[in-house]
Structures are given as structure tokens and as C-alpha cells.
Amino acid sequence: MLLKSEKQNVVDDFLVPEHIGIIMDGNGRWAKKRLLPRKFGHREGAKTFKKIALAGKSMGVKFMTFYAFSTENWKRPDDEVEAIMRLFEDYLDDVSSFEKENIRLIFIGDRSALSDVLQNKMKHAEEISRNFDSMTVILAVNYGGRSEICMSVRAIAEKVKNNELDINDIDEKLIEENLYTADIIPPVDLIIRPSGEMRLSNFLIWQSAYAEYYFTDILWPDFKEDDLRDAVKDFSIRNRRFGGI
Ligand code: FPP
């Protein structure tokens, strides 16, 4: 049985993870099954994202990270990339919904490759939602776990080079402090990947060292609140030992 930490809520007799990560996979296949262009799948996926974030909030989840665009996703056709970027913008234009739901929004990933318009909207959304505290939604955009670790190592190396840091001071805490998730975002407890794929695809690779994984064949646009509940229920009966016995 799970040990309940102070930060975990209990819903219907099961423990709710403090931080859930979701790889929103299967949009393309969802569209293909309906003979629609892939971008329609992403549009449905964006609707599911909003619904599942609210479902998480009502279950008492405190942090939810959604993998929205990876550093590898630039390999996709231009029109598909543009359609996904447009979905981000549309979502960010609806600022009133963060206020209504009291949800804080944070972005992780390398923003420099994104358009100025999108970067400004991201910054604005982060600023206005800074003090919203019912839940934090983290959107991973142009995010890659390996490049995040490289970024941390570079920042540390720079300090060693400038004699601000001794090489023996480098430890896990220091690497963590230089990741996108530093300070605010706790390690991820549960990673959910729909659509039948069973891999991490460079998502939160440092932060998921002790995460539990939940895989389901459901395609992301079809993923419902009950599916989130099933995943949390499954998590609740896992025996997490964090290396102990
Ligand atoms: C992976 O499915 C999905 C993506 C690369 C894009 C995910 C983006 C969204 C759901 C839109 C997010 C919007 C907001 C506002 C957060 P896939 O296309 O690889 O699916 P497939 O494996 O079936 O082809």
C-alpha cells in the first residue's frame, strides 16, 4: 500500500498523486480512423487536455504536466506544426478561464525557437496566473528531457569555470536546481501514456526516476475523466518503496 504523504489527497479511498505527467499521444491515429487530417486529432486532443486538467483539479491533483510538443516534433510537416502552435495560442488567448479555475500555468522547454507572439502569450499567462493556487498546469513545449539535463550541466559548468563553484559541490540537488522544474515543481509521481505506446519519449527523464507508469490503449482524444480515475486508482495500489524495502 502507498504511504500517504502530507501533500497527497485521498479521493474515494484512494490516494491521489501530487504530480501527474501525461504524454498526450494518439491524436494522429484518432484522426486517421475518421479519415480526417491529423490536425483535427490535435484539436480534439486540446479539448481533452482542458477536460482532463479540470478533472485532475477536482480530484485534488496539485501538479499536472502535459507533454504538448517535444524537441523532436519539429520533424513533422510544417502545416501540422503550425496547427499545434495555433492551438497553444488559442488556449492562451482564453486567459479568463485560468482566472475562473484559479489554475497556475507554467511552461517548460526551450521557448527561443517559438514565435515571438507565442512567447509573449506564454509569459503573459504565467504572469497573470502566478498566484493562482488550486492547481498548477505545466505545459511542456519544445521540451526534451535530455536537452534539459544538458542545460543544467552547462549552467553548472559555467559556474565552475568562473570559480563560483567547486567541482565537488556538484550533486543531484544542484542538477535539479538548474532544471526547468526547479523550485516549484515536485518530482512526478505518475506518468500516464495513452494510445498503446509504452515508452517515455524523452519526457521528464530526470524527474521520473521513481515515477509509476500507467499505459492504456485509449487514444488521447478519447481519454475521459473515468480513465484518469482508473489510472489514479491503479497508482493507489502500487507499492512504492523508493529503493527501500
Ligand atoms: C502526439 O500524438 C501528440 C502531439 C505531438 C501533439 C500534442 C498536442 C496537443 C494535444 C494539443 C495541445 C494543445 C494545448 C492547448 C495544450 P501523435 O500525433 O503522435 O499521434 P499518433 O501517434 O497517433 O500519430
GROMACS .gro file of C-alpha atoms and ligand atoms in nm:
model
  269
    1MET     CA    1   0.000   0.000   0.000
    2LEU     CA    2   0.109   0.356  -0.065
    3LEU     CA    3   0.238   0.565   0.216
    4LYS     CA    4   0.034   0.881   0.233
    5SER     CA    5   0.247   1.192   0.230
    6GLU     CA    6   0.111   1.517   0.366
    7LYS     CA    7   0.074   1.652   0.017
    8GLN     CA    8  -0.145   1.370  -0.113
    9ASN     CA    9  -0.520   1.387  -0.111
   10VAL     CA   10  -0.747   1.088  -0.064
   11VAL     CA   11  -1.044   1.053  -0.300
   12ASP     CA   12  -1.293   0.765  -0.283
   13ASP     CA   13  -1.050   0.578  -0.058
   14PHE     CA   14  -0.757   0.606  -0.295
   15LEU     CA   15  -0.452   0.825  -0.278
   16VAL     CA   16  -0.418   1.094  -0.538
   17PRO     CA   17  -0.068   1.160  -0.674
   18GLU     CA   18   0.066   1.507  -0.609
   19HIS     CA   19   0.209   1.533  -0.961
   20ILE     CA   20   0.081   1.353  -1.272
   21GLY     CA   21   0.257   1.370  -1.609
   22ILE     CA   22   0.066   1.290  -1.927
   23ILE     CA   23   0.202   1.209  -2.272
   24MET     CA   24  -0.084   1.315  -2.498
   25ASP     CA   25  -0.041   1.050  -2.764
   26GLY     CA   26  -0.269   0.909  -3.032
   27ASN     CA   27  -0.413   1.226  -3.186
   28GLY     CA   28  -0.294   1.136  -3.535
   29ARG     CA   29  -0.440   0.784  -3.520
   30TRP     CA   30  -0.767   0.920  -3.383
   31ALA     CA   31  -0.796   1.146  -3.689
   32LYS     CA   32  -0.684   0.875  -3.932
   33LYS     CA   33  -0.955   0.639  -3.807
   34ARG     CA   34  -1.206   0.908  -3.907
   35LEU     CA   35  -1.034   0.985  -4.239
   36LEU     CA   36  -0.957   1.335  -4.112
   37PRO     CA   37  -0.632   1.532  -4.138
   38ARG     CA   38  -0.403   1.485  -3.835
   39LYS     CA   39  -0.457   1.840  -3.717
   40PHE     CA   40  -0.817   1.754  -3.632
   41GLY     CA   41  -0.681   1.495  -3.393
   42HIS     CA   42  -0.470   1.760  -3.223
   43ARG     CA   43  -0.772   1.988  -3.198
   44GLU     CA   44  -0.964   1.713  -3.018
   45GLY     CA   45  -0.654   1.645  -2.811
   46ALA     CA   46  -0.651   2.008  -2.697
   47LYS     CA   47  -1.013   1.974  -2.583
   48THR     CA   48  -0.922   1.658  -2.391
   49PHE     CA   49  -0.630   1.842  -2.231
   50LYS     CA   50  -0.866   2.106  -2.090
   51LYS     CA   51  -1.114   1.846  -1.963
   52ILE     CA   52  -0.851   1.626  -1.801
   53ALA     CA   53  -0.676   1.919  -1.635
   54LEU     CA   54  -1.007   2.016  -1.472
   55ALA     CA   55  -1.075   1.654  -1.379
   56GLY     CA   56  -0.733   1.639  -1.212
   57LYS     CA   57  -0.807   1.956  -1.025
   58SER     CA   58  -1.138   1.823  -0.896
   59MET     CA   59  -0.962   1.506  -0.778
   60GLY     CA   60  -0.714   1.715  -0.581
   61VAL     CA   61  -0.406   1.668  -0.803
   62LYS     CA   62  -0.174   1.961  -0.737
   63PHE     CA   63   0.054   1.947  -1.044
   64MET     CA   64  -0.018   1.814  -1.393
   65THR     CA   65   0.244   1.824  -1.666
   66PHE     CA   66   0.125   1.769  -2.022
   67TYR     CA   67   0.372   1.681  -2.298
   68ALA     CA   68   0.242   1.908  -2.573
   69PHE     CA   69   0.536   1.939  -2.813
   70SER     CA   70   0.873   1.768  -2.795
   71THR     CA   71   1.209   1.884  -2.927
   72GLU     CA   72   1.169   1.604  -3.183
   73ASN     CA   73   0.822   1.714  -3.303
   74TRP     CA   74   0.973   1.977  -3.538
   75LYS     CA   75   1.031   1.685  -3.778
   76ARG     CA   76   0.658   1.683  -3.854
   77PRO     CA   77   0.515   1.853  -4.165
   78ASP     CA   78   0.500   2.233  -4.139
   79ASP     CA   79   0.121   2.251  -4.151
   80GLU     CA   80   0.089   2.009  -3.861
   81VAL     CA   81   0.343   2.203  -3.652
   82GLU     CA   82   0.161   2.529  -3.735
   83ALA     CA   83  -0.173   2.378  -3.635
   84ILE     CA   84  -0.034   2.272  -3.296
   85MET     CA   85   0.121   2.617  -3.236
   86ARG     CA   86  -0.214   2.776  -3.324
   87LEU     CA   87  -0.385   2.557  -3.063
   88PHE     CA   88  -0.141   2.684  -2.799
   89GLU     CA   89  -0.215   3.042  -2.898
   90ASP     CA   90  -0.592   2.989  -2.893
   91TYR     CA   91  -0.567   2.836  -2.550
   92LEU     CA   92  -0.356   3.123  -2.419
   93ASP     CA   93  -0.599   3.378  -2.560
   94ASP     CA   94  -0.864   3.240  -2.327
   95VAL     CA   95  -0.699   3.392  -2.021
   96SER     CA   96  -1.027   3.428  -1.831
   97SER     CA   97  -1.051   3.051  -1.790
   98PHE     CA   98  -0.733   3.038  -1.577
   99GLU     CA   99  -0.880   3.305  -1.353
  100LYS     CA  100  -1.212   3.125  -1.323
  101GLU     CA  101  -1.044   2.797  -1.235
  102ASN     CA  102  -0.768   2.953  -1.022
  103ILE     CA  103  -0.511   2.744  -1.215
  104ARG     CA  104  -0.149   2.846  -1.238
  105LEU     CA  105   0.014   2.788  -1.574
  106ILE     CA  106   0.385   2.722  -1.627
  107PHE     CA  107   0.574   2.632  -1.942
  108ILE     CA  108   0.882   2.413  -1.956
  109GLY     CA  109   1.102   2.371  -2.262
  110ASP     CA  110   1.314   2.587  -2.490
  111ARG     CA  111   1.099   2.885  -2.587
  112SER     CA  112   1.360   3.053  -2.804
  113ALA     CA  113   1.253   2.854  -3.113
  114LEU     CA  114   0.889   2.961  -3.077
  115SER     CA  115   0.736   3.268  -3.240
  116ASP     CA  116   0.761   3.599  -3.054
  117VAL     CA  117   0.383   3.617  -3.040
  118LEU     CA  118   0.360   3.279  -2.872
  119GLN     CA  119   0.647   3.354  -2.635
  120ASN     CA  120   0.475   3.676  -2.525
  121LYS     CA  121   0.144   3.499  -2.468
  122MET     CA  122   0.320   3.232  -2.263
  123LYS     CA  123   0.490   3.493  -2.049
  124HIS     CA  124   0.167   3.684  -2.001
  125ALA     CA  125  -0.026   3.371  -1.898
  126GLU     CA  126   0.246   3.278  -1.649
  127GLU     CA  127   0.246   3.626  -1.503
  128ILE     CA  128  -0.127   3.665  -1.456
  129SER     CA  129  -0.167   3.315  -1.310
  130ARG     CA  130   0.137   3.335  -1.080
  131ASN     CA  131  -0.072   3.344  -0.761
  132PHE     CA  132  -0.347   3.102  -0.865
  133ASP     CA  133  -0.321   2.812  -0.631
  134SER     CA  134  -0.588   2.547  -0.687
  135MET     CA  135  -0.355   2.353  -0.916
  136THR     CA  136  -0.052   2.409  -1.139
  137VAL     CA  137  -0.070   2.302  -1.502
  138ILE     CA  138   0.268   2.266  -1.669
  139LEU     CA  139   0.282   2.256  -2.046
  140ALA     CA  140   0.596   2.103  -2.193
  141VAL     CA  141   0.650   2.284  -2.523
  142ASN     CA  142   0.964   2.228  -2.729
  143TYR     CA  143   1.069   2.018  -2.435
  144GLY     CA  144   1.320   1.735  -2.424
  145GLY     CA  145   1.446   1.570  -2.107
  146ARG     CA  146   1.799   1.519  -2.237
  147SER     CA  147   1.835   1.877  -2.354
  148GLU     CA  148   1.700   1.992  -2.016
  149ILE     CA  149   1.979   1.798  -1.841
  150CYS     CA  150   2.237   1.944  -2.084
  151MET     CA  151   2.107   2.292  -2.000
  152SER     CA  152   2.154   2.224  -1.629
  153VAL     CA  153   2.504   2.086  -1.681
  154ARG     CA  154   2.603   2.388  -1.892
  155ALA     CA  155   2.483   2.631  -1.624
  156ILE     CA  156   2.682   2.443  -1.360
  157ALA     CA  157   2.994   2.418  -1.579
  158GLU     CA  158   2.981   2.793  -1.635
  159LYS     CA  159   2.992   2.849  -1.258
  160VAL     CA  160   3.280   2.606  -1.216
  161LYS     CA  161   3.467   2.786  -1.495
  162ASN     CA  162   3.416   3.120  -1.320
  163ASN     CA  163   3.534   2.971  -0.989
  164GLU     CA  164   3.192   3.032  -0.835
  165LEU     CA  165   3.152   2.663  -0.764
  166ASP     CA  166   3.380   2.377  -0.671
  167ILE     CA  167   3.351   2.062  -0.877
  168ASN     CA  168   3.286   1.863  -0.557
  169ASP     CA  169   2.973   2.072  -0.495
  170ILE     CA  170   2.802   1.911  -0.793
  171ASP     CA  171   2.531   1.682  -0.663
  172GLU     CA  172   2.177   1.577  -0.754
  173LYS     CA  173   2.027   1.877  -0.578
  174LEU     CA  174   2.237   2.116  -0.783
  175ILE     CA  175   2.144   1.947  -1.110
  176GLU     CA  176   1.778   1.966  -1.006
  177GLU     CA  177   1.810   2.333  -0.920
  178ASN     CA  178   1.911   2.406  -1.278
  179LEU     CA  179   1.628   2.217  -1.450
  180TYR     CA  180   1.314   2.386  -1.586
  181THR     CA  181   1.123   2.230  -1.297
  182ALA     CA  182   1.345   2.385  -1.027
  183ASP     CA  183   1.186   2.532  -0.713
  184ILE     CA  184   0.820   2.495  -0.791
  185ILE     CA  185   0.753   2.157  -0.947
  186PRO     CA  186   0.796   1.836  -0.742
  187PRO     CA  187   0.912   1.503  -0.892
  188VAL     CA  188   0.645   1.332  -1.098
  189ASP     CA  189   0.456   1.051  -0.916
  190LEU     CA  190   0.258   0.902  -1.202
  191ILE     CA  191   0.312   0.913  -1.577
  192ILE     CA  192   0.017   0.825  -1.799
  193ARG     CA  193   0.065   0.737  -2.163
  194PRO     CA  194  -0.240   0.658  -2.371
  195SER     CA  195  -0.255   0.510  -2.723
  196GLY     CA  196  -0.079   0.180  -2.655
  197GLU     CA  197   0.281   0.302  -2.673
  198MET     CA  198   0.499   0.206  -2.378
  199ARG     CA  199   0.788   0.447  -2.372
  200LEU     CA  200   0.890   0.773  -2.212
  201SER     CA  201   0.997   0.956  -2.532
  202ASN     CA  202   1.234   1.195  -2.353
  203PHE     CA  203   0.961   1.321  -2.115
  204LEU     CA  204   1.070   1.430  -1.762
  205ILE     CA  205   1.351   1.174  -1.765
  206TRP     CA  206   1.523   1.316  -1.458
  207GLN     CA  207   1.204   1.392  -1.263
  208SER     CA  208   1.051   1.049  -1.325
  209ALA     CA  209   1.329   0.844  -1.162
  210TYR     CA  210   1.079   0.699  -0.912
  211ALA     CA  211   0.756   0.756  -1.102
  212GLU     CA  212   0.492   0.491  -1.154
  213TYR     CA  213   0.375   0.434  -1.512
  214TYR     CA  214   0.027   0.373  -1.644
  215PHE     CA  215  -0.034   0.271  -2.004
  216THR     CA  216  -0.367   0.239  -2.179
  217ASP     CA  217  -0.473   0.170  -2.540
  218ILE     CA  218  -0.722   0.458  -2.540
  219LEU     CA  219  -0.625   0.731  -2.787
  220TRP     CA  220  -0.574   1.071  -2.620
  221PRO     CA  221  -0.879   1.244  -2.778
  222ASP     CA  222  -1.096   0.963  -2.636
  223PHE     CA  223  -0.942   0.980  -2.288
  224LYS     CA  224  -1.208   1.063  -2.027
  225GLU     CA  225  -1.227   1.162  -1.663
  226ASP     CA  226  -1.306   0.798  -1.573
  227ASP     CA  227  -0.980   0.692  -1.744
  228LEU     CA  228  -0.789   0.938  -1.527
  229ARG     CA  229  -0.968   0.795  -1.225
  230ASP     CA  230  -0.870   0.440  -1.330
  231ALA     CA  231  -0.506   0.546  -1.361
  232VAL     CA  232  -0.509   0.710  -1.018
  233LYS     CA  233  -0.680   0.406  -0.867
  234ASP     CA  234  -0.411   0.184  -1.015
  235PHE     CA  235  -0.139   0.414  -0.880
  236SER     CA  236  -0.300   0.397  -0.539
  237ILE     CA  237  -0.238   0.024  -0.500
  238ARG     CA  238   0.124   0.032  -0.619
  239ASN     CA  239   0.387  -0.043  -0.360
  240ARG     CA  240   0.630   0.249  -0.387
  241ARG     CA  241   0.945   0.179  -0.193
  242PHE     CA  242   1.182   0.446  -0.334
  243GLY     CA  243   1.469   0.197  -0.310
  244GLY     CA  244   1.378   0.087   0.042
  245ILE     CA  245   1.210  -0.240   0.139
  246FPP     C1  246   0.121   1.312  -3.012
  246FPP     O1  247   0.024   1.240  -3.085
  246FPP     C2  248   0.072   1.448  -2.994
  246FPP     C3  249   0.142   1.562  -3.023
  246FPP     C4  250   0.278   1.561  -3.076
  246FPP     C5  251   0.080   1.695  -3.005
  246FPP     C6  252   0.001   1.709  -2.880
  246FPP     C7  253  -0.066   1.839  -2.881
  246FPP     C8  254  -0.193   1.859  -2.840
  246FPP     C9  255  -0.279   1.755  -2.781
  246FPP    C10  256  -0.250   1.997  -2.846
  246FPP    C11  257  -0.221   2.061  -2.715
  246FPP    C12  258  -0.290   2.189  -2.706
  246FPP    C13  259  -0.290   2.257  -2.593
  246FPP    C14  260  -0.369   2.380  -2.587
  246FPP    C15  261  -0.214   2.217  -2.475
  246FPP     P1  262   0.058   1.192  -3.231
  246FPP     O2  263   0.027   1.300  -3.325
  246FPP     O3  264   0.199   1.142  -3.236
  246FPP     O4  265  -0.041   1.073  -3.251
  246FPP     P2  266  -0.014   0.941  -3.336
  246FPP     O5  267   0.094   0.865  -3.263
  246FPP     O6  268  -0.146   0.872  -3.331
  246FPP     O7  269   0.026   0.983  -3.473
   0.00000   0.00000   0.00000
